[in-house]
XYZ file of C-alpha atoms in Angstrom:
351
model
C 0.000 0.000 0.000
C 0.979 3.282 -0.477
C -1.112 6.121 1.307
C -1.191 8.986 2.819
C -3.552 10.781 5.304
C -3.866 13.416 8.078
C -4.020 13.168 12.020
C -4.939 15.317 14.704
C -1.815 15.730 16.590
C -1.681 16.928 20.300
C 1.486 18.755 21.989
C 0.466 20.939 25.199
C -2.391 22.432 24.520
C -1.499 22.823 20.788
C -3.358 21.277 17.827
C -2.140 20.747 14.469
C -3.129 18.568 11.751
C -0.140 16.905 10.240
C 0.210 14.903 6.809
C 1.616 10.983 6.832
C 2.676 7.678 5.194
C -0.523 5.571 6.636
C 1.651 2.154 7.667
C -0.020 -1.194 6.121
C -1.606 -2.742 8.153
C 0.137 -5.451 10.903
C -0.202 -8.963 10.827
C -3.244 -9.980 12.190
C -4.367 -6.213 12.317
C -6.773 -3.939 10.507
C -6.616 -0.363 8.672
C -9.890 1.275 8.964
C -10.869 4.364 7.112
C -12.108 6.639 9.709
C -15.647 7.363 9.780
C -15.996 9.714 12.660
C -14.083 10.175 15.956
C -15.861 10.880 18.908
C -14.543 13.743 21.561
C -14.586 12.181 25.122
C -14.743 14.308 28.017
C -11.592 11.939 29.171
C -9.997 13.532 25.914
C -11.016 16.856 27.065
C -9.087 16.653 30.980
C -5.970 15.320 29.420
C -6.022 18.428 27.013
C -6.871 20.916 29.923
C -3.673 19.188 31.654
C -1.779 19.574 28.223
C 0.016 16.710 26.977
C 3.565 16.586 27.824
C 4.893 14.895 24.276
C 2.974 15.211 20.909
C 0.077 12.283 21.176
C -2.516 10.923 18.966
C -6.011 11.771 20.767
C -9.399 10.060 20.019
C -10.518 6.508 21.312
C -13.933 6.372 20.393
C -14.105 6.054 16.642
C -15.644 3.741 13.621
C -14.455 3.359 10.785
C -14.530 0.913 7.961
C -11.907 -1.550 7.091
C -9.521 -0.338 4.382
C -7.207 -3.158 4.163
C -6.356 -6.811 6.957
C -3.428 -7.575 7.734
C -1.704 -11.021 6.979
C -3.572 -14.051 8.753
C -6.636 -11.514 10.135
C -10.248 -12.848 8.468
C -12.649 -12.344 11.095
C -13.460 -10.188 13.997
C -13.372 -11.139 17.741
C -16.886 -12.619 18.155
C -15.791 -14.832 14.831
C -18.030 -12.924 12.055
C -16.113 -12.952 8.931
C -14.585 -9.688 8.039
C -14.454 -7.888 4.136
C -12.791 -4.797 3.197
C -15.382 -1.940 3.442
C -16.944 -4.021 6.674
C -18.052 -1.164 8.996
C -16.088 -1.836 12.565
C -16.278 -0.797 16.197
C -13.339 -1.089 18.649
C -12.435 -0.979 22.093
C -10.092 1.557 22.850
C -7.134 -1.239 24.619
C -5.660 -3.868 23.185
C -5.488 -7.354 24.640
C -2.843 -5.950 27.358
C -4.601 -3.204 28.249
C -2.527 -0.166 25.998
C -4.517 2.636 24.514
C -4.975 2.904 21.225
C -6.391 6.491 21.731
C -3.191 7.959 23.576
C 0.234 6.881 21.877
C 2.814 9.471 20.474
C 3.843 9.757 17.139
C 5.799 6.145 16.789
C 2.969 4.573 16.531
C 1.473 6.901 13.848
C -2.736 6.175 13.228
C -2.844 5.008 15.886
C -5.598 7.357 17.181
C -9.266 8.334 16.057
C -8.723 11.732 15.280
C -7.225 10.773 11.859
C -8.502 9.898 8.329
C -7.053 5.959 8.981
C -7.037 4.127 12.340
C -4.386 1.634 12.317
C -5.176 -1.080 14.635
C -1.791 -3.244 15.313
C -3.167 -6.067 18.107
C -4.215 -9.289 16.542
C -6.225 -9.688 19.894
C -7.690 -6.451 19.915
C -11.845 -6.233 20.421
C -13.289 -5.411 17.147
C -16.946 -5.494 16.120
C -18.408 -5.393 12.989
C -21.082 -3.807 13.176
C -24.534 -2.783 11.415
C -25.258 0.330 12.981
C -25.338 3.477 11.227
C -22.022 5.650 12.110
C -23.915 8.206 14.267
C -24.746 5.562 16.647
C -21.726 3.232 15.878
C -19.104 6.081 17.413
C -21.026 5.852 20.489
C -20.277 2.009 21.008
C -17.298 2.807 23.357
C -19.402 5.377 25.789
C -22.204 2.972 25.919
C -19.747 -0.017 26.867
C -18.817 2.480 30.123
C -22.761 2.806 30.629
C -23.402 -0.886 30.528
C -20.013 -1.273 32.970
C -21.496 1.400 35.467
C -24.849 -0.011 35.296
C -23.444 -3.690 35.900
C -21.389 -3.122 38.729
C -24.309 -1.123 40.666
C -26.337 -3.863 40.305
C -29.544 -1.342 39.234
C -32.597 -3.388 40.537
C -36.552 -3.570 39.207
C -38.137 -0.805 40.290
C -35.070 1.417 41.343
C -35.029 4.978 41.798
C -31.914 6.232 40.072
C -29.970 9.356 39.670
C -27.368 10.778 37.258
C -25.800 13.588 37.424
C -24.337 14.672 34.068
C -25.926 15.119 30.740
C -23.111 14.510 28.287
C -21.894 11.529 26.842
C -21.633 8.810 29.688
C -24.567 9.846 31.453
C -26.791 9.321 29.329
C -25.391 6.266 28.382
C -25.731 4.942 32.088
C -28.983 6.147 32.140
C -30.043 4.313 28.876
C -28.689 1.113 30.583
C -30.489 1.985 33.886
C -34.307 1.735 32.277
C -33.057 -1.349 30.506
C -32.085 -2.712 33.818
C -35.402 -2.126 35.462
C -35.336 1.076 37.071
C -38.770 2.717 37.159
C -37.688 5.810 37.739
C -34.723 8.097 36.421
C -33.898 11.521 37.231
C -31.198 13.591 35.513
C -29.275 16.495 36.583
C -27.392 18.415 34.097
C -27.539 21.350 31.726
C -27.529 22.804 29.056
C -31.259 22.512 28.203
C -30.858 20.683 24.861
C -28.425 18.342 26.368
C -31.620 17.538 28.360
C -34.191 17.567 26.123
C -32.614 14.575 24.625
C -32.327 12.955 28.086
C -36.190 12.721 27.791
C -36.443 11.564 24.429
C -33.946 8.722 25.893
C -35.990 7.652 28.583
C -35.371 10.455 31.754
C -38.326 10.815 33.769
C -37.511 13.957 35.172
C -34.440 16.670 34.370
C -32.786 19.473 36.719
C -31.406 21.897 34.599
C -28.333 23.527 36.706
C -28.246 26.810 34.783
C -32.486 27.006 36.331
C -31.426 25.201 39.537
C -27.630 27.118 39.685
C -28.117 26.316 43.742
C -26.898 23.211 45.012
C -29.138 23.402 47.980
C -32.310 24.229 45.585
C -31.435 20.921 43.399
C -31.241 18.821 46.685
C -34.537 20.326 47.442
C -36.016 19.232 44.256
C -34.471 15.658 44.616
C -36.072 15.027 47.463
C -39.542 16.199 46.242
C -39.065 14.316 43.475
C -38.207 10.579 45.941
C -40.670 11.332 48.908
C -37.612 12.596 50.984
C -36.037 9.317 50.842
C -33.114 9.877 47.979
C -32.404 7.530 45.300
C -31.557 3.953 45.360
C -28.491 4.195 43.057
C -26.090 7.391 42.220
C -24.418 7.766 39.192
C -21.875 10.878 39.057
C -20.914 11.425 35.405
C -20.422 14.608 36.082
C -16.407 15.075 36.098
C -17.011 18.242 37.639
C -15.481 17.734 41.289
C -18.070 19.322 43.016
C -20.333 16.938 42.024
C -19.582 13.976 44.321
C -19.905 15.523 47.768
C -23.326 16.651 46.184
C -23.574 13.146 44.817
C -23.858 10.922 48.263
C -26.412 13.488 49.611
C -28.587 12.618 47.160
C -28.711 8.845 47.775
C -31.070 7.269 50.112
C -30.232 4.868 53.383
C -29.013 1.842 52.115
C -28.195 3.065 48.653
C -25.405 3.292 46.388
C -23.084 5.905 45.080
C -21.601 5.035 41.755
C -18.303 7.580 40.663
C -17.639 7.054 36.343
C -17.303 10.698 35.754
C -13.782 11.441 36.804
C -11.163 8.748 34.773
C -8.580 11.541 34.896
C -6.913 13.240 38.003
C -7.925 16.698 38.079
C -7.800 17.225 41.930
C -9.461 16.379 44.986
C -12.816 17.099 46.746
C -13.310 16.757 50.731
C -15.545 13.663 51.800
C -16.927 13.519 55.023
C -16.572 9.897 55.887
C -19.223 9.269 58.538
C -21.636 11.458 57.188
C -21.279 10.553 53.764
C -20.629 6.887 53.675
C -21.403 5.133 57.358
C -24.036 6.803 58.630
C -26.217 6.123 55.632
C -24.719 2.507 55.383
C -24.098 3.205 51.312
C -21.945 1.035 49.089
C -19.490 3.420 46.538
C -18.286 2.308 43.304
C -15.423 3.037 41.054
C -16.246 2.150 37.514
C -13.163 2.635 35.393
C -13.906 2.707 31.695
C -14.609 -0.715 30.267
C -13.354 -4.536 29.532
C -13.776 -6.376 26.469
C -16.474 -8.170 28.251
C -18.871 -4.703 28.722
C -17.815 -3.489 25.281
C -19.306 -7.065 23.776
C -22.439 -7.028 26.022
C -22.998 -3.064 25.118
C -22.585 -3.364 21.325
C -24.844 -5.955 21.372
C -27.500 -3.797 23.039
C -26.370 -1.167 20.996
C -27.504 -3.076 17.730
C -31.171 -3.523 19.084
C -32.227 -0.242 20.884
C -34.959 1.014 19.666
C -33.985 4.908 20.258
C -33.006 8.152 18.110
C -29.549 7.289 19.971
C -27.421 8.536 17.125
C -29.288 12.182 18.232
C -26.299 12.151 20.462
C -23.564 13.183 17.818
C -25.093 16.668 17.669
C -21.586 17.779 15.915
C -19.511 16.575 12.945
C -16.558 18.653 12.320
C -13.287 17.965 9.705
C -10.233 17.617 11.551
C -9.193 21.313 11.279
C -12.010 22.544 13.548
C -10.934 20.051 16.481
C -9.873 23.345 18.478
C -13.324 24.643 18.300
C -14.810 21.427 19.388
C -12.494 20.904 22.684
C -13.652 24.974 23.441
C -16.971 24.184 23.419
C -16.663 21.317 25.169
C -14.446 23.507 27.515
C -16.648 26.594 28.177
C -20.167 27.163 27.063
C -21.225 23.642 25.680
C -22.365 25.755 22.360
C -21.063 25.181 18.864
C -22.535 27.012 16.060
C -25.263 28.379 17.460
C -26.872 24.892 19.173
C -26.307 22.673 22.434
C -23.647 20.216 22.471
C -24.132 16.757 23.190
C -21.641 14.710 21.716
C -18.741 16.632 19.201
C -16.831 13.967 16.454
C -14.545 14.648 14.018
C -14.949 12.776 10.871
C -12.803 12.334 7.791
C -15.314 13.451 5.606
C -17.873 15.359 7.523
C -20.131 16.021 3.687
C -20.886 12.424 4.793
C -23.020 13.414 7.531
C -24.714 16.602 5.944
């Protein structure tokens, strides 16, 4: 093969787009053409760090395959696998590296990049029959069906998430399909949860009406007969969050932390009053397995929900700077809400 493409690349705080020989693909591996490449708020906390060495962002991504590498015919639930197949990955390989996150020796390697060059034999990939809208999303939900797992939802739960992007309303997707009879959402901004409620929330607190942390609690507890929720989910990544977070959850209950997967500071806890006096159970859920990613692209394939709604943004790869400010100050872009930003190779696709 002989190819060249672009990729996003990453130093500090500084984007550029740069120009490359696409490798061929490894044996045993895949080269996708990139469909889109979703921006995860994970993306969006290493960026606010800045990255210390230039790095290949963007671990949520489809793409189709472009070429297979020596020995590599089907994908890892044994489905046979064409050039032009439509695939879904999961952003590790078998030992656990990111695809999403290397530097520029391992070049495609990320999802912010016309190719995706995927090196693992054993790597988790998917083909998949979903539309590419709702196919970018496959990673997300596999952290949603992870969260929802490990809290063991129950029939007839009371749950609450706070956070309207991405991953909560993921985990809130997989709540109702758990059982829960009732789901409340706090988050913002108001499109962001108008969508909740064409997903499934029974109720949304909009913070920018609600800016009051002691007017939401208010309002929670109206809304669960004073008792709090049964389960917790803070998918927030906004630090204040948690301490609001356990006071929300009822005697007994469960407090479930996914918002947070980078380190960006710490938030008092009151141990007694938060955790042992109310007798809760806390969870860390940190991203997914192969396992979740199977189980959630599975679901994925059968909901029966305007999920793809999500992707409210397609952008080329020259406007990723505009896509990590909006998901860094007002959560506008072009004049609407934003729920879920990707950058796709060719964004006409999606007009």
């Amino acid at each position: 093969m002989d190819l060249t493409g672009r990729a996003v690349v990453v130093a500090g705080q500084a984007f550029s787009v740069e120009q490359g020989r696409v490798p061929d693909p490894a044996a045993g591996g895949l080269l996708l053409q990139q469909e889109l490449g979703g921006i995860c708020g994970t993306d969006l906390h290493n960026w606010q760090n800045g990255l210390p060495e230039p790095t290949l962002l963007g671990h949520e991504a489809v793409g189709t395959v472009a070429a297979l590498g020596s020995g590599r015919s089907r994908d890892y639930l044994g489905n046979p696998l064409r050039e032009g197949d439509r695939v879904v990955y999961h952003p590790r390989n078998a030992l656990g590296q990111p695809f999403g996150y290397r530097g520029l020796e391992s070049p495609f390697s990320g999802g912010f990049a016309e190719y995706i060059h995927l090196d693992d034999p054993d790597a988790c990939v998917i083909r998949t029959e979903t539309d590419p809208r709702t196919a970018v999303l496959a990673e997300p939900f596999a952290i949603g069906t992870h969260a929802v797992i490990r809290a063991e939802v129950q029939l007839g739960d009371t749950v609450l998430v706070q956070g309207s992007g991405a991953i909560g309303l993921m985990v809130m997707i997989c709540a109702r399909l758990s059982g829960a009879a009732r789901v409340i959402m706090i988050g913002g901004p108001s499109g962001r949860l108008a969508l909740a409620r064409r997903l499934g929330a029974h109720e949304t607190i909009d913070i920018a009406v609600h800016s009051e942390r002691e007017a939401r609690h208010e309002l929670v507890m109206d809304l669960t007969r004073g008792e709090g929720a049964d389960v917790v989910f803070e998918c927030a990544g906004f630090l204040p969050a948690v301490p609001e977070g356990f006071g929300y959850v009822k005697q007994d209950g469960k407090f479930i932390e996914c918002g947070h997967f980078v380190d960006i500071g710490e938030v008092p806890i009151n141990p007694a009053r938060h955790i042992l006096l109310p007798n809760i159970r806390v969870e860390g859920i940190w991203g997914s397995r192969f396992p979740h990613f199977v189980r959630g692209h599975a679901l994925l394939e059968q909901l029966d929900l305007p999920i793809g709604e999500m992707v409210s943004h397609v952008l080329p790869l020259e406007r990723v700077q505009a896509g990590f400010d909006a998901l860094n100050g007002t959560y506008s872009l072009d004049g609407e809400d934003v729920v879920k930003i990707a950058l796709a190779r060719d964004p006409a696709m999606f007009d």
